[in-house]
PDB file of C-alpha atoms in Angstrom:
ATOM      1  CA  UNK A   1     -11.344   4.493  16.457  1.00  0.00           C
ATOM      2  CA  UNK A   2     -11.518   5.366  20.039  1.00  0.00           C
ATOM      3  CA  UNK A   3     -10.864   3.143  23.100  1.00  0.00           C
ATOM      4  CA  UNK A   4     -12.858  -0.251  23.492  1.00  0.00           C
ATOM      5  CA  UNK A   5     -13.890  -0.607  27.497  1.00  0.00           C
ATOM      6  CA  UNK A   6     -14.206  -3.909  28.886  1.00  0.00           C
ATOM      7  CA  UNK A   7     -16.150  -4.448  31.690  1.00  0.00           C
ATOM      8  CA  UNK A   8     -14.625  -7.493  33.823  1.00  0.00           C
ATOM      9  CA  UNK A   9     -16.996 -10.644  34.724  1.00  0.00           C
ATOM     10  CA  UNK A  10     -14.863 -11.772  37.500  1.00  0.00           C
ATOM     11  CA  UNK A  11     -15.117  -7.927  39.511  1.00  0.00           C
ATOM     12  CA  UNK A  12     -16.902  -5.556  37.392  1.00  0.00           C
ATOM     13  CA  UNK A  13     -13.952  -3.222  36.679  1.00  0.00           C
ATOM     14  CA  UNK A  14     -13.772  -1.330  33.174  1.00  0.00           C
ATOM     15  CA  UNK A  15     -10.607  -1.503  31.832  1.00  0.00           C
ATOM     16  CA  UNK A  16      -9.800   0.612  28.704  1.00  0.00           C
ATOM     17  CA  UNK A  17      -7.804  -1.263  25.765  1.00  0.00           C
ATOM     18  CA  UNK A  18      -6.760   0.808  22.528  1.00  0.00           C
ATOM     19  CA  UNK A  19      -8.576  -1.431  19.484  1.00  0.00           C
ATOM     20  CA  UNK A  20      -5.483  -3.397  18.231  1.00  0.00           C
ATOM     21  CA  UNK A  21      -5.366  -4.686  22.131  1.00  0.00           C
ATOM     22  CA  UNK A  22      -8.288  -7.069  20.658  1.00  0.00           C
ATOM     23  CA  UNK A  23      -6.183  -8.400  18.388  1.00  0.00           C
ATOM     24  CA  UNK A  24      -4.519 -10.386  20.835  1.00  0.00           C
ATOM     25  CA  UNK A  25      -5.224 -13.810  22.426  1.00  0.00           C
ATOM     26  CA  UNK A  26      -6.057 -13.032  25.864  1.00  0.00           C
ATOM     27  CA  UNK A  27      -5.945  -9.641  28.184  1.00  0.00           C
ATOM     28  CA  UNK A  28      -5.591  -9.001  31.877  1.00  0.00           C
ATOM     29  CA  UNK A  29      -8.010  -7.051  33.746  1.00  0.00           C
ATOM     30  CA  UNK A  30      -6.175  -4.275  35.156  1.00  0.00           C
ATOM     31  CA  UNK A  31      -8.226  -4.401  38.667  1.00  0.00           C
ATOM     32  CA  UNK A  32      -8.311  -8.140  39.681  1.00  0.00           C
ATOM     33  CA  UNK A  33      -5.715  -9.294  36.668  1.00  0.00           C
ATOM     34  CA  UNK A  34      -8.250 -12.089  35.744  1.00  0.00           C
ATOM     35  CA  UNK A  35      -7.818 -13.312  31.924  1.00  0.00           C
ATOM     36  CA  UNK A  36     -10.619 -12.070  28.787  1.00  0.00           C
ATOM     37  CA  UNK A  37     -10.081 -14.644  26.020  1.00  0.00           C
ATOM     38  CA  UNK A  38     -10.455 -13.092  23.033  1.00  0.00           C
ATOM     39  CA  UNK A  39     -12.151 -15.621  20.447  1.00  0.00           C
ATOM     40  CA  UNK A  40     -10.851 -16.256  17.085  1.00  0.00           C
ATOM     41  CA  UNK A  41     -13.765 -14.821  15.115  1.00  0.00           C
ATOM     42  CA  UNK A  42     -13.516 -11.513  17.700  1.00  0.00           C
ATOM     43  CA  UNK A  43     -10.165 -10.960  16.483  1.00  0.00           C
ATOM     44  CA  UNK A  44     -10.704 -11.668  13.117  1.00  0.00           C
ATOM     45  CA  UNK A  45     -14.257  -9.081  13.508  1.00  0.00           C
ATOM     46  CA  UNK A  46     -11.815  -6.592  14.944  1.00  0.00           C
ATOM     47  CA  UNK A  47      -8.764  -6.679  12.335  1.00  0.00           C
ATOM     48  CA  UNK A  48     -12.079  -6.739   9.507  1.00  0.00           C
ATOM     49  CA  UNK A  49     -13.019  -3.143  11.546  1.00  0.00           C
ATOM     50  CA  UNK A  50      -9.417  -1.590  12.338  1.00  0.00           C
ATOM     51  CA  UNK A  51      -8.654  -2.347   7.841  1.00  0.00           C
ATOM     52  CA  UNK A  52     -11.807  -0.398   7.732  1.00  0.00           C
ATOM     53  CA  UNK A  53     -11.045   2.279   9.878  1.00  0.00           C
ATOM     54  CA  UNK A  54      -7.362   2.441   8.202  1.00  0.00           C
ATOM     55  CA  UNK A  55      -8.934   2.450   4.788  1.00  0.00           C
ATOM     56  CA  UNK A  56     -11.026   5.176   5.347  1.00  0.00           C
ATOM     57  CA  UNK A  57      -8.415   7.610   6.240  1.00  0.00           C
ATOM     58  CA  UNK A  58      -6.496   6.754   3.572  1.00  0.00           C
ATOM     59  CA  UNK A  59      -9.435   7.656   1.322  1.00  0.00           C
ATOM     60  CA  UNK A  60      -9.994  10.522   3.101  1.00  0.00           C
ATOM     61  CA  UNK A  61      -6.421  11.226   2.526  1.00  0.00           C
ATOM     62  CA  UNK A  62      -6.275  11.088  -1.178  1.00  0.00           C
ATOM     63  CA  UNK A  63      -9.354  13.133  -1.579  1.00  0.00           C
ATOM     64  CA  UNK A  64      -7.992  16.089   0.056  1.00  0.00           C
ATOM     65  CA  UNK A  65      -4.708  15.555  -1.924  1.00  0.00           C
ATOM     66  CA  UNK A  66      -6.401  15.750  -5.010  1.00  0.00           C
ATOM     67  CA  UNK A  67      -8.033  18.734  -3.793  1.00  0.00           C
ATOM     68  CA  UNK A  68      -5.000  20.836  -2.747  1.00  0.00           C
ATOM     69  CA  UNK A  69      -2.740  19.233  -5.642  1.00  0.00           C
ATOM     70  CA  UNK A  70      -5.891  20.195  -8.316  1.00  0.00           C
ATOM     71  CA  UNK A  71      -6.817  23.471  -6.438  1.00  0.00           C
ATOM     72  CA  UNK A  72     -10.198  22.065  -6.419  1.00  0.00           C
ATOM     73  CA  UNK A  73     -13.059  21.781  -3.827  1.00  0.00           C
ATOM     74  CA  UNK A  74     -15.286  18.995  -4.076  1.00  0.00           C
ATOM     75  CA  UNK A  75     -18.796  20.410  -4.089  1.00  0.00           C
ATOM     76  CA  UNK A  76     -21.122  18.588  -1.374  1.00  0.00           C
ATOM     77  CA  UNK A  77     -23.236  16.746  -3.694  1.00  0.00           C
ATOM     78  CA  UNK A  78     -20.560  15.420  -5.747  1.00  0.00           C
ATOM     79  CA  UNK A  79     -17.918  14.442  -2.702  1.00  0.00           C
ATOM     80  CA  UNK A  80     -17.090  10.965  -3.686  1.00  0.00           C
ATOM     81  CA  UNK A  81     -18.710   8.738  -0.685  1.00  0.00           C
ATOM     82  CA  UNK A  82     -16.914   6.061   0.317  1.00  0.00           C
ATOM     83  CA  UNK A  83     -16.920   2.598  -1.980  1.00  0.00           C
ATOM     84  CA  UNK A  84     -16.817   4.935  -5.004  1.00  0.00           C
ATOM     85  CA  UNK A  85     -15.230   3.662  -8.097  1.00  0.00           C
ATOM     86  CA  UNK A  86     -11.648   4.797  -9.735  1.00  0.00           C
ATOM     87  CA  UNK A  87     -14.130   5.872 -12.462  1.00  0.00           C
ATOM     88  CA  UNK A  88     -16.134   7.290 -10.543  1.00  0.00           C
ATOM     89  CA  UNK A  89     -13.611   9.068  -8.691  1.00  0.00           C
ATOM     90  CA  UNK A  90     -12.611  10.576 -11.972  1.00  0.00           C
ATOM     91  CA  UNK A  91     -15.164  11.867 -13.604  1.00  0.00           C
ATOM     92  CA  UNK A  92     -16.136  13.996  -9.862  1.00  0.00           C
ATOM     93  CA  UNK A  93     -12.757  15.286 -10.025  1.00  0.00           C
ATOM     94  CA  UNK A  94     -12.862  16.229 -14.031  1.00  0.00           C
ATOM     95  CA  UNK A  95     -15.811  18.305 -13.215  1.00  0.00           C
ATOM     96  CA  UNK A  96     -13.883  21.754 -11.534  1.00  0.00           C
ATOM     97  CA  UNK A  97     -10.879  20.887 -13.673  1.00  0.00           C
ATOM     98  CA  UNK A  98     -12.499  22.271 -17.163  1.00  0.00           C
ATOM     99  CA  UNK A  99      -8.911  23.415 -18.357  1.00  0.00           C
ATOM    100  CA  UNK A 100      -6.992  19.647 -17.568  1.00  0.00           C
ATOM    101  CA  UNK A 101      -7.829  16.566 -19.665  1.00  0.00           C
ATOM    102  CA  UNK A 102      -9.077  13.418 -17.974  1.00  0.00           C
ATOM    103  CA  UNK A 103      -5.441  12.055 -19.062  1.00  0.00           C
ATOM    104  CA  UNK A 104      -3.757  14.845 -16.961  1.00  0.00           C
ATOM    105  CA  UNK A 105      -6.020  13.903 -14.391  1.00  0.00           C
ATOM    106  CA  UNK A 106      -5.678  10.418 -14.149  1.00  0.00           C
ATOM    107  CA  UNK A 107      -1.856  10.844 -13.831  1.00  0.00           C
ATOM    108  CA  UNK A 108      -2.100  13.296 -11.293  1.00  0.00           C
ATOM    109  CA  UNK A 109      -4.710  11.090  -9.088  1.00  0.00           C
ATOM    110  CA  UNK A 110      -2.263   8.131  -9.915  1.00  0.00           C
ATOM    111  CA  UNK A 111       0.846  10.055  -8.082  1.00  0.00           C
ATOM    112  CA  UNK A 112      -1.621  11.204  -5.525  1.00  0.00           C
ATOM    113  CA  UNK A 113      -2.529   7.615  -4.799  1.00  0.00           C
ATOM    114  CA  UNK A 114       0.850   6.058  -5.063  1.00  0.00           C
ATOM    115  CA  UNK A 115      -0.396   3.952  -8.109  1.00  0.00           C
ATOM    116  CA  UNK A 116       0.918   3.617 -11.556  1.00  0.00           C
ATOM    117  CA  UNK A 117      -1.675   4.868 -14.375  1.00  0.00           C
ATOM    118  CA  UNK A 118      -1.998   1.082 -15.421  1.00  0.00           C
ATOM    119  CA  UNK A 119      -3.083   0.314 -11.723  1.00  0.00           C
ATOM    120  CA  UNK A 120      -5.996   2.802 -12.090  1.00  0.00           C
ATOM    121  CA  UNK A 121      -6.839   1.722 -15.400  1.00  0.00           C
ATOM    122  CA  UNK A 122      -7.077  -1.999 -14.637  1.00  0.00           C
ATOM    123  CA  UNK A 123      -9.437  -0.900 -11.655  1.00  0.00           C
ATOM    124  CA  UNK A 124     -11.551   1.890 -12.817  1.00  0.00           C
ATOM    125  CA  UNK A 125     -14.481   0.102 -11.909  1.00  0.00           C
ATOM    126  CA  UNK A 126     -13.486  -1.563  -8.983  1.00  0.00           C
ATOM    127  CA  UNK A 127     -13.848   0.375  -5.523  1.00  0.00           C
ATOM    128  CA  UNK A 128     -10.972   2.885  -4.268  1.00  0.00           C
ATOM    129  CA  UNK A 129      -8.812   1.173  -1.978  1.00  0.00           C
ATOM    130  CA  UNK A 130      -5.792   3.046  -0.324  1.00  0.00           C
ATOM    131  CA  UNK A 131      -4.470   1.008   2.353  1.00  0.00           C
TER     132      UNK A 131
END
């Protein structure tokens, strides 16, 4: 997530904050130093959008780890999109891996993830969430 720019009402400066800078209560405009109250529900919005953002990468993450720990490459229609299912998730991955069993593969996606096999089992269909 790239820079948010906030344009000052007090001078009209932009001043350039890194995301988790809206996380705070108030910031200073770097031209005239006049305060920005940041609302509760903006800061709330924004931690809702960085978890996001974090998420993603992790899932990112543990899709190319399962790729170079499986020797595997996801073909393009069967990349697993993002809100995908543990079972989901699975059964894409079993597909290039005729010669491992979807046991091997679960444990293997389980140390990939940082999860026990009983973790993935009690969530196979819930979304993948690696925060």
């Amino acid at each position: 997530m790239g820079p948010w720019v906030h344009t000052c009402r007090q001078c009209g400066g932009k001043s350039y904050f890194n995301p988790s800078d809206m996380l705070l209560p108030e910031l200073m405009c770097r031209h005239c130093g006049s305060i920005k109250i940041n609302l509760p529900e903006e800061r709330e919005r924004m931690r809702q959008l960085l978890e996001e953002d974090n998420w993603y990468a992790g899932f990112l993450e543990l899709l190319f780890k399962i790729e170079e720990g499986l020797g595997i490459e996801y073909e393009e229609v069967d990349f697993p999109r993002p809100f995908v299912t543990w079972r989901q998730l699975l059964e894409v991955t079993g597909r290039p891996c005729g010669a491992l069993t979807a046991e091997e593969i679960l444990s293997r996606v389980a140390a990939f993830s940082s999860l026990t096999v009983m973790d993935i089992r009690q969530m196979m269909d819930m979304p993948v969430y690696i925060d």
